[in-house]
Amino acid sequence: MLELPEVEVLRRDLEKEIVGKRVKDVIVQTASIVRPFHRTRPELVKALEGRKVEAVRRRGTVLFIDLDEDLTWVIDAGDEGSLHRETASEQPGADTHLVVTFTIGGAIHLSEVGGDPSISTGVVPTEEALEAAGVSPDALDPLDDNPTWMEFGRFLADAHGPLKLVLTDPARIAGLGPVYSDEILWEAGLRHDRASASLSTQEIRRLYRAMQEVLVAAMKAAGSSLDEVEVDAAIDDEGEAAEHLRVFGRAGLPCSRCRKPILRTRIKKGVYTYHCDQCMI
Ligand SMILES: [Zn+2]
């Protein structure tokens, strides 16, 4: 499960690795990953082959790789996808859905374990890329937009909803999911069901600072190398929470601030929050 900090780490690594290189070969193993951008696999192959990489951008958890000819290669790793660098001769594994090799050495493999991949990738005109990727143009990206705390306060006041649902609503904030929304609220000491418009100035500043601190710490924890290992997700394939997490995935374990057991509470169908009843108010 990749959220904003892990995808930002990927973006930085990709920027160092592939900008200036030209795409040599494209192998699409699984037809469904080219939708909704293309109808068939050969369409993606034709659009990517020979193109030169000019920049690597990100919005929320979607990567936008700008190519020459005013085209952009969109990569949405979905719920469980991962991206890693391989040598050009490395054969695709059973879970590899896309292999892109470059003229000056190296390749990128896009993988996802399981039968029906949630990965989605394609090439579109740059000016249409955000819309084609389904990224809300109005959603705040906490890293990319770098809002001031006052801007963030106005955003919370306008959002009108419980904090957990505001933080995880992709129409409002790009790239925060179940993991870091809980971590940010714990760090800020604010309950998930507090109305976003009800926060005091002090609480807004606390939430703002918590968001920055949690995202920076998560980027450090994600590692920073596409070499052989992929960027570490906060939750591994076995559902095990990474060490840098303070509440997510830690139900029953003592809160590291007050020692009371962490609770896991259902908010609505399929949405849970990990929190501490004692020190989140
Ligand atoms: Zn606590």
Tab-separated table of C-alpha atoms and ligand atoms in Angstrom:
chain	number	residue	atom	x	y	z
A	1	MET	CA	0.000	0.000	0.000
A	2	LEU	CA	1.748	3.145	-1.205
A	3	GLU	CA	0.656	6.549	0.040
A	4	LEU	CA	1.983	9.998	-0.751
A	5	PRO	CA	5.384	9.807	1.023
A	6	GLU	CA	6.369	6.502	-0.575
A	7	VAL	CA	5.343	7.683	-4.045
A	8	GLU	CA	7.332	10.892	-3.565
A	9	VAL	CA	10.409	8.783	-2.753
A	10	LEU	CA	9.774	6.787	-5.933
A	11	ARG	CA	9.412	9.989	-7.923
A	12	ARG	CA	12.755	11.347	-6.707
A	13	ASP	CA	14.506	8.072	-7.467
A	14	LEU	CA	12.946	7.868	-10.921
A	15	GLU	CA	13.896	11.467	-11.636
A	16	LYS	CA	17.554	10.660	-10.973
A	17	GLU	CA	17.348	7.416	-12.868
A	18	ILE	CA	15.413	7.975	-16.098
A	19	VAL	CA	15.304	11.685	-17.022
A	20	GLY	CA	17.159	12.133	-20.319
A	21	LYS	CA	16.840	8.476	-21.262
A	22	ARG	CA	14.918	7.145	-24.212
A	23	VAL	CA	12.478	4.218	-24.073
A	24	LYS	CA	13.797	1.251	-26.025
A	25	ASP	CA	11.406	-1.656	-25.499
A	26	VAL	CA	8.016	-2.025	-23.862
A	27	ILE	CA	6.508	-5.346	-22.842
A	28	VAL	CA	2.951	-5.317	-21.549
A	29	GLN	CA	2.231	-8.658	-19.865
A	30	THR	CA	-1.303	-7.893	-18.687
A	31	ALA	CA	-3.818	-6.190	-20.984
A	32	SER	CA	-6.042	-4.707	-18.259
A	33	ILE	CA	-3.339	-2.322	-16.939
A	34	VAL	CA	-3.511	-0.098	-20.040
A	35	ARG	CA	-7.097	0.877	-19.314
A	36	PRO	CA	-8.660	3.401	-19.250
A	37	PHE	CA	-5.877	5.090	-21.242
A	38	HIS	CA	-5.734	2.634	-24.149
A	39	ARG	CA	-7.908	-0.082	-25.598
A	40	THR	CA	-5.151	-2.536	-26.412
A	41	ARG	CA	-1.596	-3.393	-25.357
A	42	PRO	CA	-0.007	-2.427	-28.728
A	43	GLU	CA	-1.413	1.101	-28.304
A	44	LEU	CA	0.671	1.624	-25.155
A	45	VAL	CA	3.762	0.004	-26.706
A	46	LYS	CA	3.524	2.269	-29.758
A	47	ALA	CA	2.966	5.395	-27.639
A	48	LEU	CA	5.965	4.738	-25.359
A	49	GLU	CA	8.642	3.270	-27.617
A	50	GLY	CA	11.271	5.763	-28.760
A	51	ARG	CA	10.045	8.534	-26.463
A	52	LYS	CA	12.509	10.527	-24.365
A	53	VAL	CA	11.866	11.157	-20.652
A	54	GLU	CA	11.961	14.871	-19.794
A	55	ALA	CA	10.619	15.096	-16.232
A	56	VAL	CA	9.047	13.012	-13.477
A	57	ARG	CA	6.155	14.645	-11.617
A	58	ARG	CA	3.684	13.409	-9.040
A	59	ARG	CA	0.206	14.420	-7.930
A	60	GLY	CA	-1.122	12.497	-4.958
A	61	THR	CA	-0.076	8.895	-5.531
A	62	VAL	CA	-0.045	9.104	-9.337
A	63	LEU	CA	3.247	9.480	-11.231
A	64	PHE	CA	3.346	11.675	-14.343
A	65	ILE	CA	6.398	11.052	-16.497
A	66	ASP	CA	6.690	13.801	-19.089
A	67	LEU	CA	7.964	12.682	-22.488
A	68	ASP	CA	8.981	14.561	-25.604
A	69	GLU	CA	6.245	15.420	-28.156
A	70	ASP	CA	4.143	16.928	-25.282
A	71	LEU	CA	3.129	13.495	-24.072
A	72	THR	CA	2.925	12.203	-20.500
A	73	TRP	CA	3.229	8.629	-19.287
A	74	VAL	CA	0.839	8.147	-16.367
A	75	ILE	CA	1.527	5.445	-13.766
A	76	ASP	CA	-1.073	4.767	-11.092
A	77	ALA	CA	0.268	1.923	-8.951
A	78	GLY	CA	-3.221	1.312	-7.549
A	79	ASP	CA	-3.723	-0.336	-4.171
A	80	GLU	CA	-0.908	-2.849	-4.209
A	81	GLY	CA	1.323	-2.116	-7.189
A	82	SER	CA	5.058	-1.531	-6.962
A	83	LEU	CA	7.726	-0.195	-9.271
A	84	HIS	CA	11.361	-1.178	-9.273
A	85	ARG	CA	14.496	-0.893	-11.284
A	86	GLU	CA	16.084	-3.921	-12.882
A	87	THR	CA	18.894	-4.598	-15.288
A	88	ALA	CA	17.828	-4.640	-18.954
A	89	SER	CA	18.348	-8.408	-19.151
A	90	GLU	CA	16.200	-9.285	-16.107
A	91	GLN	CA	13.259	-11.482	-17.140
A	92	PRO	CA	9.809	-10.417	-15.938
A	93	GLY	CA	8.482	-12.409	-12.977
A	94	ALA	CA	4.992	-13.904	-12.655
A	95	ASP	CA	3.748	-10.745	-10.925
A	96	THR	CA	5.328	-8.330	-13.426
A	97	HIS	CA	2.768	-6.576	-15.628
A	98	LEU	CA	4.915	-4.063	-17.476
A	99	VAL	CA	8.600	-3.937	-18.439
A	100	VAL	CA	10.087	-0.779	-19.924
A	101	THR	CA	13.759	-0.806	-20.921
A	102	PHE	CA	15.812	2.268	-21.768
A	103	THR	CA	18.449	2.807	-24.456
A	104	ILE	CA	21.218	3.712	-21.976
A	105	GLY	CA	20.788	0.625	-19.809
A	106	GLY	CA	18.346	-0.286	-17.124
A	107	ALA	CA	14.683	-1.153	-17.019
A	108	ILE	CA	11.631	-0.471	-14.916
A	109	HIS	CA	9.305	-3.266	-13.834
A	110	LEU	CA	5.770	-2.562	-12.684
A	111	SER	CA	4.499	-5.408	-10.516
A	112	GLU	CA	1.551	-6.403	-8.396
A	113	VAL	CA	0.870	-9.641	-6.567
A	114	GLY	CA	-2.538	-11.218	-7.116
A	115	GLY	CA	-4.868	-12.064	-9.990
A	116	ASP	CA	-6.543	-8.834	-10.979
A	117	PRO	CA	-4.033	-5.949	-10.862
A	118	SER	CA	-5.172	-2.469	-9.809
A	119	ILE	CA	-2.238	-0.865	-11.672
A	120	SER	CA	-3.219	1.497	-14.466
A	121	THR	CA	-0.813	3.073	-16.951
A	122	GLY	CA	-0.863	4.828	-20.298
A	123	VAL	CA	0.414	7.691	-22.442
A	124	VAL	CA	-1.722	10.793	-23.018
A	125	PRO	CA	-1.194	14.397	-24.145
A	126	THR	CA	0.421	16.284	-21.222
A	127	GLU	CA	-2.380	18.818	-20.969
A	128	GLU	CA	-4.956	16.032	-20.502
A	129	ALA	CA	-2.902	13.913	-18.101
A	130	LEU	CA	-4.404	14.996	-14.758
A	131	GLU	CA	-7.937	14.512	-15.950
A	132	ALA	CA	-7.160	11.229	-17.697
A	133	ALA	CA	-5.627	9.909	-14.468
A	134	GLY	CA	-8.756	10.850	-12.518
A	135	VAL	CA	-6.851	13.192	-10.199
A	136	SER	CA	-9.101	15.908	-8.813
A	137	PRO	CA	-7.708	19.307	-9.887
A	138	ASP	CA	-9.005	20.862	-6.645
A	139	ALA	CA	-7.491	18.330	-4.250
A	140	LEU	CA	-4.707	19.624	-1.999
A	141	ASP	CA	-1.377	17.805	-2.285
A	142	PRO	CA	0.359	18.455	1.059
A	143	LEU	CA	3.874	18.001	-0.381
A	144	ASP	CA	3.436	19.414	-3.865
A	145	ASP	CA	1.350	22.456	-2.887
A	146	ASN	CA	3.236	23.122	0.351
A	147	PRO	CA	0.390	25.202	1.879
A	148	THR	CA	0.960	27.609	4.769
A	149	TRP	CA	-0.783	26.708	8.039
A	150	MET	CA	-3.265	29.524	7.437
A	151	GLU	CA	-4.146	28.156	4.001
A	152	PHE	CA	-4.486	24.728	5.569
A	153	GLY	CA	-6.799	26.209	8.215
A	154	ARG	CA	-9.053	27.741	5.568
A	155	PHE	CA	-9.070	24.421	3.748
A	156	LEU	CA	-10.193	22.598	6.935
A	157	ALA	CA	-12.886	25.177	7.623
A	158	ASP	CA	-14.264	24.763	4.095
A	159	ALA	CA	-14.115	20.972	4.180
A	160	HIS	CA	-16.901	20.443	6.748
A	161	GLY	CA	-16.461	16.830	7.794
A	162	PRO	CA	-14.923	14.554	10.393
A	163	LEU	CA	-11.128	14.868	10.268
A	164	LYS	CA	-10.403	11.257	9.265
A	165	LEU	CA	-12.792	11.422	6.300
A	166	VAL	CA	-11.538	14.848	5.210
A	167	LEU	CA	-7.907	13.691	5.264
A	168	THR	CA	-8.662	10.545	3.231
A	169	ASP	CA	-11.091	12.051	0.697
A	170	PRO	CA	-9.233	12.089	-2.650
A	171	ALA	CA	-11.440	14.934	-3.868
A	172	ARG	CA	-10.049	17.076	-1.019
A	173	ILE	CA	-6.536	15.785	-0.314
A	174	ALA	CA	-4.437	13.912	-2.861
A	175	GLY	CA	-2.417	10.972	-1.623
A	176	LEU	CA	-3.326	10.432	2.016
A	177	GLY	CA	-4.814	7.025	2.789
A	178	PRO	CA	-5.709	4.941	5.828
A	179	VAL	CA	-2.159	4.736	7.172
A	180	TYR	CA	-0.909	8.306	7.277
A	181	SER	CA	-4.279	9.882	8.109
A	182	ASP	CA	-4.253	7.900	11.384
A	183	GLU	CA	-0.592	8.684	12.006
A	184	ILE	CA	-1.133	12.418	11.445
A	185	LEU	CA	-4.152	12.543	13.774
A	186	TRP	CA	-2.258	10.652	16.497
A	187	GLU	CA	0.729	12.964	16.158
A	188	ALA	CA	-1.601	15.978	16.406
A	189	GLY	CA	-3.532	14.447	19.343
A	190	LEU	CA	-6.851	14.965	17.555
A	191	ARG	CA	-9.748	12.504	17.355
A	192	HIS	CA	-10.817	11.137	13.980
A	193	ASP	CA	-14.418	12.343	14.424
A	194	ARG	CA	-13.638	15.959	15.264
A	195	ALA	CA	-15.381	18.275	12.775
A	196	SER	CA	-12.718	19.839	10.560
A	197	ALA	CA	-14.323	23.283	10.867
A	198	SER	CA	-14.348	23.157	14.696
A	199	LEU	CA	-10.584	23.278	15.310
A	200	SER	CA	-9.029	26.109	17.290
A	201	THR	CA	-6.100	28.020	15.811
A	202	GLN	CA	-3.771	26.056	18.042
A	203	GLU	CA	-5.260	22.745	16.886
A	204	ILE	CA	-4.981	23.740	13.228
A	205	ARG	CA	-1.295	24.518	13.754
A	206	ARG	CA	-0.812	21.206	15.562
A	207	LEU	CA	-2.467	19.248	12.758
A	208	TYR	CA	-0.474	21.148	10.133
A	209	ARG	CA	2.818	20.465	11.899
A	210	ALA	CA	1.872	16.819	12.478
A	211	MET	CA	1.123	16.377	8.766
A	212	GLN	CA	4.538	17.710	7.783
A	213	GLU	CA	6.428	15.734	10.436
A	214	VAL	CA	4.670	12.450	9.670
A	215	LEU	CA	5.213	12.784	5.904
A	216	VAL	CA	8.904	13.648	6.273
A	217	ALA	CA	9.479	10.756	8.704
A	218	ALA	CA	7.629	8.406	6.332
A	219	MET	CA	9.798	9.465	3.394
A	220	LYS	CA	12.893	8.652	5.436
A	221	ALA	CA	11.442	5.281	6.449
A	222	ALA	CA	10.496	4.390	2.875
A	223	GLY	CA	14.155	4.147	1.941
A	224	SER	CA	15.405	5.733	-1.212
A	225	SER	CA	16.670	3.240	-3.677
A	226	LEU	CA	15.238	1.639	-6.765
A	227	ASP	CA	18.313	-0.588	-6.829
A	228	GLU	CA	17.122	-4.163	-6.453
A	229	VAL	CA	14.826	-3.368	-3.568
A	230	GLU	CA	11.582	-1.511	-4.055
A	231	VAL	CA	10.520	1.408	-1.907
A	232	ASP	CA	9.152	-0.026	1.342
A	233	ALA	CA	5.422	0.417	1.788
A	234	ALA	CA	4.184	1.259	5.283
A	235	ILE	CA	2.367	-2.071	5.399
A	236	ASP	CA	4.070	-5.132	3.938
A	237	ASP	CA	2.468	-8.021	2.016
A	238	GLU	CA	1.708	-9.848	5.273
A	239	GLY	CA	-0.130	-6.799	6.652
A	240	GLU	CA	2.701	-6.132	9.093
A	241	ALA	CA	3.036	-2.432	10.028
A	242	ALA	CA	6.413	-0.759	9.549
A	243	GLU	CA	8.366	0.271	12.632
A	244	HIS	CA	7.946	3.994	12.103
A	245	LEU	CA	4.150	3.756	12.510
A	246	ARG	CA	2.796	4.774	15.924
A	247	VAL	CA	-0.895	3.752	15.686
A	248	PHE	CA	-1.777	2.193	12.327
A	249	GLY	CA	-1.880	-1.609	12.519
A	250	ARG	CA	-1.115	-1.541	16.261
A	251	ALA	CA	-4.506	-2.395	17.810
A	252	GLY	CA	-4.094	-3.689	21.368
A	253	LEU	CA	-0.493	-2.503	21.654
A	254	PRO	CA	0.332	0.274	24.110
A	255	CYS	CA	0.188	3.859	22.865
A	256	SER	CA	3.761	5.128	22.793
A	257	ARG	CA	2.639	8.402	24.370
A	258	CYS	CA	0.312	7.285	27.208
A	259	ARG	CA	0.633	3.433	27.293
A	260	LYS	CA	-3.147	2.838	26.926
A	261	PRO	CA	-3.984	0.168	24.318
A	262	ILE	CA	-4.480	1.426	20.752
A	263	LEU	CA	-8.056	0.935	19.543
A	264	ARG	CA	-9.332	0.000	16.086
A	265	THR	CA	-12.728	1.551	15.385
A	266	ARG	CA	-15.029	1.124	12.388
A	267	ILE	CA	-16.047	4.493	10.935
A	268	LYS	CA	-18.138	3.220	8.046
A	269	LYS	CA	-18.219	0.201	5.754
A	270	GLY	CA	-14.636	-0.767	4.975
A	271	VAL	CA	-13.118	2.248	6.751
A	272	TYR	CA	-11.370	1.789	10.087
A	273	THR	CA	-9.260	4.043	12.226
A	274	TYR	CA	-6.515	3.189	14.696
A	275	HIS	CA	-6.477	5.666	17.553
A	276	CYS	CA	-5.811	6.288	21.236
A	277	ASP	CA	-8.797	7.252	23.344
A	278	GLN	CA	-6.642	8.806	26.022
A	279	CYS	CA	-4.423	11.235	24.178
A	280	MET	CA	-6.465	12.104	21.084
A	281	ILE	CA	-9.192	14.600	21.929
B	1	ZN	ZN	-2.234	7.562	23.980
